Short mmCIF file of C-alpha atoms in Angstrom, two decimals:
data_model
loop_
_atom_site.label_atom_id
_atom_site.label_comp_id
_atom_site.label_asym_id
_atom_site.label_seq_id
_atom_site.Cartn_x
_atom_site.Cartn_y
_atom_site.Cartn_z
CA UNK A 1 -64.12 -131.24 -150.19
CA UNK A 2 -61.93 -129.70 -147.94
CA UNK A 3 -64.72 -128.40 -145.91
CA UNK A 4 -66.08 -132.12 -145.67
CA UNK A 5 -62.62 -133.70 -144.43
CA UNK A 6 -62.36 -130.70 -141.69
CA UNK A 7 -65.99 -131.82 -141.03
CA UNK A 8 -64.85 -135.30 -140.41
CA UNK A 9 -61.53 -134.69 -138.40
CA UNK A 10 -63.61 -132.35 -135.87
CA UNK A 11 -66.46 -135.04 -135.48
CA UNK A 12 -63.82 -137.32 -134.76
CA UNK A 13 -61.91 -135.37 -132.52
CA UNK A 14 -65.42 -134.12 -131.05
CA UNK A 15 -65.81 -137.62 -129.03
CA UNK A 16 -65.07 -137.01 -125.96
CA UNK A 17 -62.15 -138.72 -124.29
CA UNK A 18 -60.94 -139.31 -120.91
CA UNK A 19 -63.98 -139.85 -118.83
CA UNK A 20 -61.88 -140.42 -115.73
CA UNK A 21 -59.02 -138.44 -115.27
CA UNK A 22 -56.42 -136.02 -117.08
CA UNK A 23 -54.43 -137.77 -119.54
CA UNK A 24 -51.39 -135.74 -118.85
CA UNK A 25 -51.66 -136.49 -114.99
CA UNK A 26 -49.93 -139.54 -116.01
CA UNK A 27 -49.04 -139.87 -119.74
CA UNK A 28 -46.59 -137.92 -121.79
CA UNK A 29 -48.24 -137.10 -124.95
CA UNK A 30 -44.86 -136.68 -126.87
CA UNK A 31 -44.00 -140.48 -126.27
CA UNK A 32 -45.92 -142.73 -128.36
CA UNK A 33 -44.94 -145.78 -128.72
CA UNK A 34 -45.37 -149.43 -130.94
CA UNK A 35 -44.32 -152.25 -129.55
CA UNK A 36 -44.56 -156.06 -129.98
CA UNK A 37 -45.37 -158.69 -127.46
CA UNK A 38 -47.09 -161.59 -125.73
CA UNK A 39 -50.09 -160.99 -123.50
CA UNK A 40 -49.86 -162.77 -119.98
CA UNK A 41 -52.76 -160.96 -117.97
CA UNK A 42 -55.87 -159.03 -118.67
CA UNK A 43 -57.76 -157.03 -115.75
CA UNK A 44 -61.40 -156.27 -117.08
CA UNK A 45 -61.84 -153.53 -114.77
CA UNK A 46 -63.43 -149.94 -114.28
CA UNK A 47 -62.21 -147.71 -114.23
CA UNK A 48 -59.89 -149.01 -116.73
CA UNK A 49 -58.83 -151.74 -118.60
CA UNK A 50 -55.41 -153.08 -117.71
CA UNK A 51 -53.44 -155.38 -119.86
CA UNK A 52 -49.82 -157.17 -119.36
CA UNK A 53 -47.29 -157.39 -122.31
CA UNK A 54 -44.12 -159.52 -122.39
CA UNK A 55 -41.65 -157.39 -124.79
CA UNK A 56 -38.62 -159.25 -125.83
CA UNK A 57 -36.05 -155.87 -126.46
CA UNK A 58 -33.40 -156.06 -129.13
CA UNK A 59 -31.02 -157.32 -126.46
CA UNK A 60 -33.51 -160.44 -126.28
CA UNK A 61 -34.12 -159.16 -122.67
CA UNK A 62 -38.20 -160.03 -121.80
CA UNK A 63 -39.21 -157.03 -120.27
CA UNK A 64 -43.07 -156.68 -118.71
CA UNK A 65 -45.20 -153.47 -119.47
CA UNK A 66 -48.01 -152.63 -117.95
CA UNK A 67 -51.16 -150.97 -120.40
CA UNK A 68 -54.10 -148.95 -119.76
CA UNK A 69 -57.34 -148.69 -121.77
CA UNK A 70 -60.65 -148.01 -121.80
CA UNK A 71 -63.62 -148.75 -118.96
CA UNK A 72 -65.61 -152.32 -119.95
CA UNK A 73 -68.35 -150.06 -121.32
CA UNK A 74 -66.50 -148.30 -123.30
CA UNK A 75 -64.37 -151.36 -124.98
CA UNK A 76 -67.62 -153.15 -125.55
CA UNK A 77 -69.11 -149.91 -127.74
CA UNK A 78 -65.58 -150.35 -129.80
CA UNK A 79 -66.45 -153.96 -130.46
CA UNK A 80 -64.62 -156.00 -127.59
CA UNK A 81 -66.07 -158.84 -125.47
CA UNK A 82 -64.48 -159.78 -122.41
CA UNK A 83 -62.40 -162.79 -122.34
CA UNK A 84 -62.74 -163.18 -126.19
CA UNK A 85 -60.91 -159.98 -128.10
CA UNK A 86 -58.11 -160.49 -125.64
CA UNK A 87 -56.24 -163.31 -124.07
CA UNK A 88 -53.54 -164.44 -122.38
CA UNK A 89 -50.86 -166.07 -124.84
CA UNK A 90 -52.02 -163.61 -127.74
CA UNK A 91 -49.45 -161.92 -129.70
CA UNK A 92 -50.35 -158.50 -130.27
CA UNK A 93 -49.05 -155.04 -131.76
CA UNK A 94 -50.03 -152.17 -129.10
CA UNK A 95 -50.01 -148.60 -130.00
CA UNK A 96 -49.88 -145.65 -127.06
CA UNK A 97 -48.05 -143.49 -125.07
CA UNK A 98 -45.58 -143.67 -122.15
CA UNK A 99 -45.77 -143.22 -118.71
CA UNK A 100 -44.44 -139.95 -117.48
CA UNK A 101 -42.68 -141.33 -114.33
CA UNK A 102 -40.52 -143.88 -116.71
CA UNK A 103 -41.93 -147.19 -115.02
CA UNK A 104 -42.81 -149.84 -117.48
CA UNK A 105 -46.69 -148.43 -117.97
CA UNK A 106 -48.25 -147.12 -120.83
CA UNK A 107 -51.73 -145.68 -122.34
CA UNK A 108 -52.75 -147.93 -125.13
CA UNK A 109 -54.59 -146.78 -127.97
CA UNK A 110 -55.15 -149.98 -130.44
CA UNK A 111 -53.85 -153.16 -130.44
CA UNK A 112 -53.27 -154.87 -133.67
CA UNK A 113 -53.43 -159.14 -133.93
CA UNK A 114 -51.00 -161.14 -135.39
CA UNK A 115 -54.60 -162.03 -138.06
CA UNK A 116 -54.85 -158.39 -138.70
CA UNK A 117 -57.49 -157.79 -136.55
CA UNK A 118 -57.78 -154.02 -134.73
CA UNK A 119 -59.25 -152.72 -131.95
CA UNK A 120 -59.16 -149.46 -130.06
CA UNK A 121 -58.44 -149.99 -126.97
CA UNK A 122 -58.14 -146.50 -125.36
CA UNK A 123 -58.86 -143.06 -126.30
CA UNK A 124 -56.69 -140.46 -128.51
CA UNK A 125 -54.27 -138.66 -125.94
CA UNK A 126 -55.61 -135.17 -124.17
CA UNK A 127 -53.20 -132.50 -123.10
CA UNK A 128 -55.22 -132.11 -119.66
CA UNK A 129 -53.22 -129.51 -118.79
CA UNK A 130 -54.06 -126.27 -120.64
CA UNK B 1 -85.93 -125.34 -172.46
CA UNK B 2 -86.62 -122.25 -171.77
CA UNK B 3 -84.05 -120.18 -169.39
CA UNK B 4 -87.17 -119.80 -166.88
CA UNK B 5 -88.45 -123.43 -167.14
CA UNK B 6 -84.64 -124.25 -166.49
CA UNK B 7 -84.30 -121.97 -163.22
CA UNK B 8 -88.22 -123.87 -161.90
CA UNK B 9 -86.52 -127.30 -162.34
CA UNK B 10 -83.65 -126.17 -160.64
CA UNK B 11 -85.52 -124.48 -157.77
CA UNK B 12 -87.79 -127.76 -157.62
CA UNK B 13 -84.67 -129.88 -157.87
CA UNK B 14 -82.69 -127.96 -154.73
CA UNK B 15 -84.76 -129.35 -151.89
CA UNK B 16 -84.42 -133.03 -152.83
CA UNK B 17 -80.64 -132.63 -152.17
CA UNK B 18 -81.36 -130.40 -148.67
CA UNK B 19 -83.46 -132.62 -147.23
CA UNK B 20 -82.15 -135.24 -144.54
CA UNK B 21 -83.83 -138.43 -145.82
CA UNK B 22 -86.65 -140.00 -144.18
CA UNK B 23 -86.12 -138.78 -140.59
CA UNK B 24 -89.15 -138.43 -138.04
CA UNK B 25 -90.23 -135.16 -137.05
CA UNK B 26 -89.72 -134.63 -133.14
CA UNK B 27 -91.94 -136.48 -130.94
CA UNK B 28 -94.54 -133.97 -128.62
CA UNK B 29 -95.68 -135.52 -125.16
CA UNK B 30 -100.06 -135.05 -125.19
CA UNK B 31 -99.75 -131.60 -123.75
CA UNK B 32 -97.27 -130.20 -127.23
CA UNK B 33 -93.58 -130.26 -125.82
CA UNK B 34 -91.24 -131.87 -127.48
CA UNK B 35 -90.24 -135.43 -125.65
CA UNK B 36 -86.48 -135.82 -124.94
CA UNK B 37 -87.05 -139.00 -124.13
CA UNK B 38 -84.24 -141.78 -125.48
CA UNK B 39 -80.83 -142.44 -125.26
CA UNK B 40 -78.57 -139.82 -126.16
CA UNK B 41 -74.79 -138.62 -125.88
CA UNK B 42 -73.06 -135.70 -125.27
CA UNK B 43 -69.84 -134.82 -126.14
CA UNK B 44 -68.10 -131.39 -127.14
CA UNK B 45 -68.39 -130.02 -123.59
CA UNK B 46 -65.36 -132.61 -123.22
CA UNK B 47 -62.73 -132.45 -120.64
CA UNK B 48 -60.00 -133.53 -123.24
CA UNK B 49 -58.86 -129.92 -124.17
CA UNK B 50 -59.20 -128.77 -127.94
CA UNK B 51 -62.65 -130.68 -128.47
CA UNK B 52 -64.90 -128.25 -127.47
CA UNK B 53 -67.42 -127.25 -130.14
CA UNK B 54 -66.11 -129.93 -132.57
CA UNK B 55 -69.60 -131.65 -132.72
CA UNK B 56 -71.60 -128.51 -132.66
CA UNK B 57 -69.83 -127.24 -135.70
CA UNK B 58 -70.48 -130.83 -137.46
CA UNK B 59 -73.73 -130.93 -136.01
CA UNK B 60 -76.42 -132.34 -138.96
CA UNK B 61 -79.87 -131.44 -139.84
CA UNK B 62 -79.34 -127.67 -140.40
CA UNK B 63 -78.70 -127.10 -136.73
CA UNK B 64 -76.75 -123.43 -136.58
CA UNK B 65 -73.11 -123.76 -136.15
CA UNK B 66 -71.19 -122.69 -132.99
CA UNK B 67 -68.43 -119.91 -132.19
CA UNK B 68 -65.45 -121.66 -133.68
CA UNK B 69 -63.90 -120.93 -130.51
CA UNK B 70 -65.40 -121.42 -127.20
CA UNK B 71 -66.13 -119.18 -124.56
CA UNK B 72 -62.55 -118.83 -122.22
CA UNK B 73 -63.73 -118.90 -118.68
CA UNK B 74 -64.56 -115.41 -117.16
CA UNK B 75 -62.17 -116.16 -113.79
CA UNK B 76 -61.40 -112.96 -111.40
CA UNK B 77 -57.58 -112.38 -111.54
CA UNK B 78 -57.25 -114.06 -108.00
CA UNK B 79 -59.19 -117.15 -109.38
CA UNK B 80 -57.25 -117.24 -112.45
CA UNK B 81 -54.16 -117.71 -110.74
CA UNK B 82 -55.84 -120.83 -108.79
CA UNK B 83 -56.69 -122.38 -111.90
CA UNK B 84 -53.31 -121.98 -113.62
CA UNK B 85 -51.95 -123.89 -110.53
CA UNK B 86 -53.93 -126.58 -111.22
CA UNK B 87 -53.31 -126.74 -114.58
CA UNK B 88 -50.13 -126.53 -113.95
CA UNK B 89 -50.47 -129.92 -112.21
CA UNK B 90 -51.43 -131.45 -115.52
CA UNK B 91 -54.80 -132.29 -113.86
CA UNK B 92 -54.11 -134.16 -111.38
CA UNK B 93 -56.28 -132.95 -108.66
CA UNK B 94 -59.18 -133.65 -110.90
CA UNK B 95 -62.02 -134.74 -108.55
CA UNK B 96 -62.83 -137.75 -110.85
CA UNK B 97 -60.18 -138.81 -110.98
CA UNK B 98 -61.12 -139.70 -107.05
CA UNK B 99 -64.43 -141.01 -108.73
CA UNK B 100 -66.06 -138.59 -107.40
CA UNK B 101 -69.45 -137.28 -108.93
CA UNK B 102 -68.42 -134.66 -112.21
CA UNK B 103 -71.17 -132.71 -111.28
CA UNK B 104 -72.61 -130.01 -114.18
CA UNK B 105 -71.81 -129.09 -116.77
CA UNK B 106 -69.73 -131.68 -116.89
CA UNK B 107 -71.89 -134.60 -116.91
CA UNK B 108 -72.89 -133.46 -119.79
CA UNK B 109 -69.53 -133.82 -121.52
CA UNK B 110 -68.75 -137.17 -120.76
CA UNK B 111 -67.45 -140.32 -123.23
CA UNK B 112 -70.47 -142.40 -122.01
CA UNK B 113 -74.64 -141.79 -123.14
CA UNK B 114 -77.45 -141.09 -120.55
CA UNK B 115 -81.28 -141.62 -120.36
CA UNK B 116 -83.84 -139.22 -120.87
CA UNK B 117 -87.33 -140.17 -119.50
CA UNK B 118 -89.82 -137.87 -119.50
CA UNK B 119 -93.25 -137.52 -117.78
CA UNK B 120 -95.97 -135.12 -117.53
CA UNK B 121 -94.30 -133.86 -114.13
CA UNK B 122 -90.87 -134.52 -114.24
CA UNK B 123 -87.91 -135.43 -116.36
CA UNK B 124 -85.35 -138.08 -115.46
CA UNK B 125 -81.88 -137.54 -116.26
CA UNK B 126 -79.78 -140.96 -115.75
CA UNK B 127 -76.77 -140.86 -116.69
CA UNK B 128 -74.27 -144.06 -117.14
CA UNK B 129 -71.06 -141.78 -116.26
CA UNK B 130 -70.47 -142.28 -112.52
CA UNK B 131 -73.61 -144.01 -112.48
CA UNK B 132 -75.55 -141.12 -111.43
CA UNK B 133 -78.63 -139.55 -111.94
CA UNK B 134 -81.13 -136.09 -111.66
CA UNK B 135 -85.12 -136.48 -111.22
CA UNK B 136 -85.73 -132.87 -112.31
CA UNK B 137 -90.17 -131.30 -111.55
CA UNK B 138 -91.85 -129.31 -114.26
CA UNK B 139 -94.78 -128.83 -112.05
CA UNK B 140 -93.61 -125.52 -111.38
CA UNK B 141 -92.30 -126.05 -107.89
CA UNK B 142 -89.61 -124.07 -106.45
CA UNK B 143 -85.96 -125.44 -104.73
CA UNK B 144 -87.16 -127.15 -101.78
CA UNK B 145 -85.67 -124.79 -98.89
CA UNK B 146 -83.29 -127.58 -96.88
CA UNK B 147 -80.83 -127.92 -99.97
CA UNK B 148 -77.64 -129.27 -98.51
CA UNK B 149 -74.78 -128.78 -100.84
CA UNK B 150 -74.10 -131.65 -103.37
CA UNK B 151 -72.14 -132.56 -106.00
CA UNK B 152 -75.03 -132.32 -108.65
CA UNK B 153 -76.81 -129.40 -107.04
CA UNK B 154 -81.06 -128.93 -107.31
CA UNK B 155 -82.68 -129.45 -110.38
CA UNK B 156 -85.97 -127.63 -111.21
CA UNK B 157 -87.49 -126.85 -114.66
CA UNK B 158 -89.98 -125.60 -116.76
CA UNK B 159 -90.59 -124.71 -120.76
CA UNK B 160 -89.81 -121.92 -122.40
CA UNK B 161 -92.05 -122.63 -126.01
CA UNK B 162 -90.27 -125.77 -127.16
CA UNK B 163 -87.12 -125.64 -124.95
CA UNK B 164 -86.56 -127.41 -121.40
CA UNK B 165 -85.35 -124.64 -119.02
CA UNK B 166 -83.04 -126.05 -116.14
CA UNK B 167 -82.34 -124.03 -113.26
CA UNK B 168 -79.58 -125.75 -110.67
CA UNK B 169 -78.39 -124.06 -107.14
CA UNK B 170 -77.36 -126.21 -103.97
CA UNK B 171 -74.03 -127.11 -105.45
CA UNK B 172 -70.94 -127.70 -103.20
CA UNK B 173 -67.78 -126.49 -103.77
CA UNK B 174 -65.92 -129.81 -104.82
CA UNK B 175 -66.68 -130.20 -108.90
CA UNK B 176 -64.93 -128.29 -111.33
CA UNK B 177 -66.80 -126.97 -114.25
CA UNK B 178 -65.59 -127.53 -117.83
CA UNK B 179 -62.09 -128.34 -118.13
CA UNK B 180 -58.56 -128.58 -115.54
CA UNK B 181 -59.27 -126.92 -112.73
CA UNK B 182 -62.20 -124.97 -113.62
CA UNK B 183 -63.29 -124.80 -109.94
CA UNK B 184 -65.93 -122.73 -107.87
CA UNK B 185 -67.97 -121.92 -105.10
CA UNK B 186 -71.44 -123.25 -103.46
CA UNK B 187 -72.62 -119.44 -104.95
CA UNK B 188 -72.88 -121.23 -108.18
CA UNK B 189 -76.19 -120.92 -110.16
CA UNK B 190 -76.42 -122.89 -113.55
CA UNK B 191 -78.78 -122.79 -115.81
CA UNK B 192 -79.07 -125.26 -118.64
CA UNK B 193 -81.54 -124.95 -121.62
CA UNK B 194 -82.49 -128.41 -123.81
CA UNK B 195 -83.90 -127.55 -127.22
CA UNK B 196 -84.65 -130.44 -129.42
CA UNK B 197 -84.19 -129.10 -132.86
CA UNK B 198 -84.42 -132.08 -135.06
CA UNK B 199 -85.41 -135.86 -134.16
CA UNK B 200 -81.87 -136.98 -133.29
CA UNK B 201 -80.35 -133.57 -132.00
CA UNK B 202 -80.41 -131.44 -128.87
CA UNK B 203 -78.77 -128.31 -128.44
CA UNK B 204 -77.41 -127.62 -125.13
CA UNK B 205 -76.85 -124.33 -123.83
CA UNK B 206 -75.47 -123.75 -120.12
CA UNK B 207 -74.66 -120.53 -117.97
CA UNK B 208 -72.63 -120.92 -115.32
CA UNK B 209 -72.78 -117.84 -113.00
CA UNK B 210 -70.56 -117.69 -109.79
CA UNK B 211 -70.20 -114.39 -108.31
CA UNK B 212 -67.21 -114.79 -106.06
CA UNK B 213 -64.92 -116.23 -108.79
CA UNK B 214 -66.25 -115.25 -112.45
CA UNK B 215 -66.51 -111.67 -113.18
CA UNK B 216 -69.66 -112.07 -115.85
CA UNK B 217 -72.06 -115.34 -116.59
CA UNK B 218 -70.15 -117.84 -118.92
CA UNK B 219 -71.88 -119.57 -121.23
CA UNK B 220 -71.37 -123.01 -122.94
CA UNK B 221 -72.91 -124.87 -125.75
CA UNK B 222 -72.70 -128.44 -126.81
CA UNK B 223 -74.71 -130.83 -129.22
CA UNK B 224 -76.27 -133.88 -127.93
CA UNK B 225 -77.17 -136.40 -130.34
CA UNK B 226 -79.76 -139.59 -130.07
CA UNK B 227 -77.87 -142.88 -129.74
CA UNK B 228 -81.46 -145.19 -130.64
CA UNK B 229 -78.77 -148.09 -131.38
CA UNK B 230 -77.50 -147.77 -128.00
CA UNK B 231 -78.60 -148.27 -124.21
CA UNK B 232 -77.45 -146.90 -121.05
CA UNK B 233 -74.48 -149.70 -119.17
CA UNK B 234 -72.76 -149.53 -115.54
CA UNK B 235 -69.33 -147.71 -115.24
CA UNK B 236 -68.70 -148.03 -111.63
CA UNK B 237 -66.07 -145.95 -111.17
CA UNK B 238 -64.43 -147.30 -107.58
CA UNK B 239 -63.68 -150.83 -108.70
CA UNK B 240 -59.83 -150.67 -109.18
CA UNK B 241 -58.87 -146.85 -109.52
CA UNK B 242 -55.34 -147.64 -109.04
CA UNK B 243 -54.24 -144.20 -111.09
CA UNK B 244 -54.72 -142.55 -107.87
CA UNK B 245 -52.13 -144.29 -105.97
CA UNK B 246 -50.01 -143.71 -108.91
CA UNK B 247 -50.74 -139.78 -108.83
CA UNK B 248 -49.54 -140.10 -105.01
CA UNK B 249 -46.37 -141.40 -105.95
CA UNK B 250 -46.14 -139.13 -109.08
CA UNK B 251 -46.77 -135.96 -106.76
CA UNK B 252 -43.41 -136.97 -105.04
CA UNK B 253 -41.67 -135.98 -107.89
CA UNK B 254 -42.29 -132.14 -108.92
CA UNK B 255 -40.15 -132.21 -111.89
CA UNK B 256 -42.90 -134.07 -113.76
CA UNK B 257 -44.89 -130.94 -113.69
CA UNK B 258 -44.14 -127.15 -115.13
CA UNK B 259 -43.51 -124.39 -113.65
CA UNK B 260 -45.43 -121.99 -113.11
#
């Protein structure tokens, strides 16, 4: 059984990820991240999807992150359709990691709806630097 | 029931439970080489690092596992220390990350499928990654002799029994090979061999062979797999590649990057 789950976690982790550029150019791999928010803009764009969040912070300050995500082909082969899955004025749960230079920007991994529905939204993060 | 009659059902029994259910044998073009023609994807020559191999090693269909660890790059010493400062930059000289063509291996590795088509004189590589593609003879013609250096390099092939044999030269100096900053020279010479073991799986093996900057051939290997459910789509790199302006101002600040 073992040998089946290893199976599993290395066919998984055998998709290949960043088709662009190196995750860690940008990302910090240590500093993932959940947060809650509003959606006010989505760029359907190669070569990535880009996606603005309002976050209200525990100070009930709104504060606006930026998101990165997969290219259109790639969301559409992880079930999206443009201007459906996402829209402005949805409340969503987004997973993914921060921006190395501390600016409001982030890699997203899945976003989660308030109906429970999930989508991946970018891939798993890459060291690109070993 | 006997002990022997026992062992004979056994032995009868085994292959029902080995046998992949109900999958075609591999399709043969009129003159009895396999067709790669579909939709396929690579995968484990990934740039992301630590995925190498992973699909080979989970490959179906009895195809023989892979080195649990792949091969490290054969740089020279001087080379070495060229790549290290690249990947000490986290990857952010990447070439495609300029959109610029991945070139091969590469190609090979990337998150998104490509086309096979295959004729009696050639076979068509198009590829949805960076939009790009390679219209490869088998009619036994050489290189043409007015290569200019490119990105992709010169494609000609021919079979060796049941497996496509790819021989590549003409490459500039701009692509990097398999992984952060895995650069080389326009002396590089790949060669690539397709073998379609089983209806929905190709095994890819690549030499890469660059005598100013790797010491002995190095050798990759990578599964592809048939995606029938899928079809080729448009990534067009250039529309909005805003992470490069980022990098510019990112490069401002070296603390974001080791040390060497």
């Amino acid at each position: 059984m073992k040998t089946v789950l290893l199976s599993a976690v290395l066919l998984v982790l055998g998709l290949p990820a960043w088709a662009h550029h190196s995750f860690a150019a940008e990302y910090d791999g240590e500093k993932f991240v959940t947060m809650k928010g509003v959606v006010t803009k989505i760029d359907w764009q190669n070569p990535h999807l880009h996606f603005y969040v309002d976050v209200t912070t525990a100070k009930g300050e709104v504060e606006q992150w930026k998101f990165e995500g997969f290219p259109p082909n790639m969301l559409v082969r992880q079930g999206w359709k443009k201007d459906v899955s996402l829209k402005a004025g949805d409340h969503i749960t987004v997973t993914g990691w921060l921006a190395r230079d501390g600016s409001k920007l982030a890699h997203s991994r899945e976003i989660t709806w308030d109906d429970g529905k999930k989508l991946l939204s970018g891939p798993p993060a890459g060291t690109g630097g070993n | 029931m006997t002990a022997r009659s026992l062992a004979i059902c056994i032995l009868a029994a085994v292959p029902l439970y080995s046998q992949t259910p109900s999958k075609p044998p591999v399709p043969r073009t009129a003159a009895g080489k396999p067709d790669l023609s579909g939709v396929w994807q690579g995968g484990n020559l990934s740039f992301a690092i630590g995925e190498q191999n992973a699909a080979r090693v989970s490959a179906p269909g009895g195809a023989p596992a892979a080195p649990a660890k792949p091969e490290p790059p054969p740089y020279t010493e001087a080379a070495m220390k060229i790549v290290q400062q690249y990947r000490d930059r986290r990857g952010i000289d990447d070439p495609a990350a300029r959109c610029l063509l991945v070139g091969i291996p590469r190609i090979t590795g990337m998150p998104m499928p490509f086309q096979i088509t295959q004729t009696a004189t050639q076979v068509l590589f198009l590829y949805e990654a960076f939009h790009t593609f390679r219209i490869i003879p088998t009619d036994g013609r050489p290189h043409p002799d007015d290569i200019t250096p490119s990105f992709m390099g010169d494609s000609v092939a021919h079979w060796e029994g049941d497996t496509l044999v790819v021989d590549i030269v003409g490459f500039n100096d701009k692509t990097w090979l398999n992984g952060v900053g895995t650069f080389h020279t326009e002396k590089l010479h790949i060669t690539e061999r397709f073998t379609r073991v089983d209806y929905d799986t190709i095994l890819y093996d690549v030499k890469m062979e660059d005598p100013e900057v790797l010491t002995k051939p190095w050798n990759q290997h990578a599964t592809i797999r048939l995606r029938p459910e899928d079809r080729v789509r448009e990534y067009e790199c250039g529309e909005n590649n805003e992470d490069i302006l980022r990098f510019e101002s990112l490069l401002k600040n070296e603390n974001l990057f080791r040390k060497q």
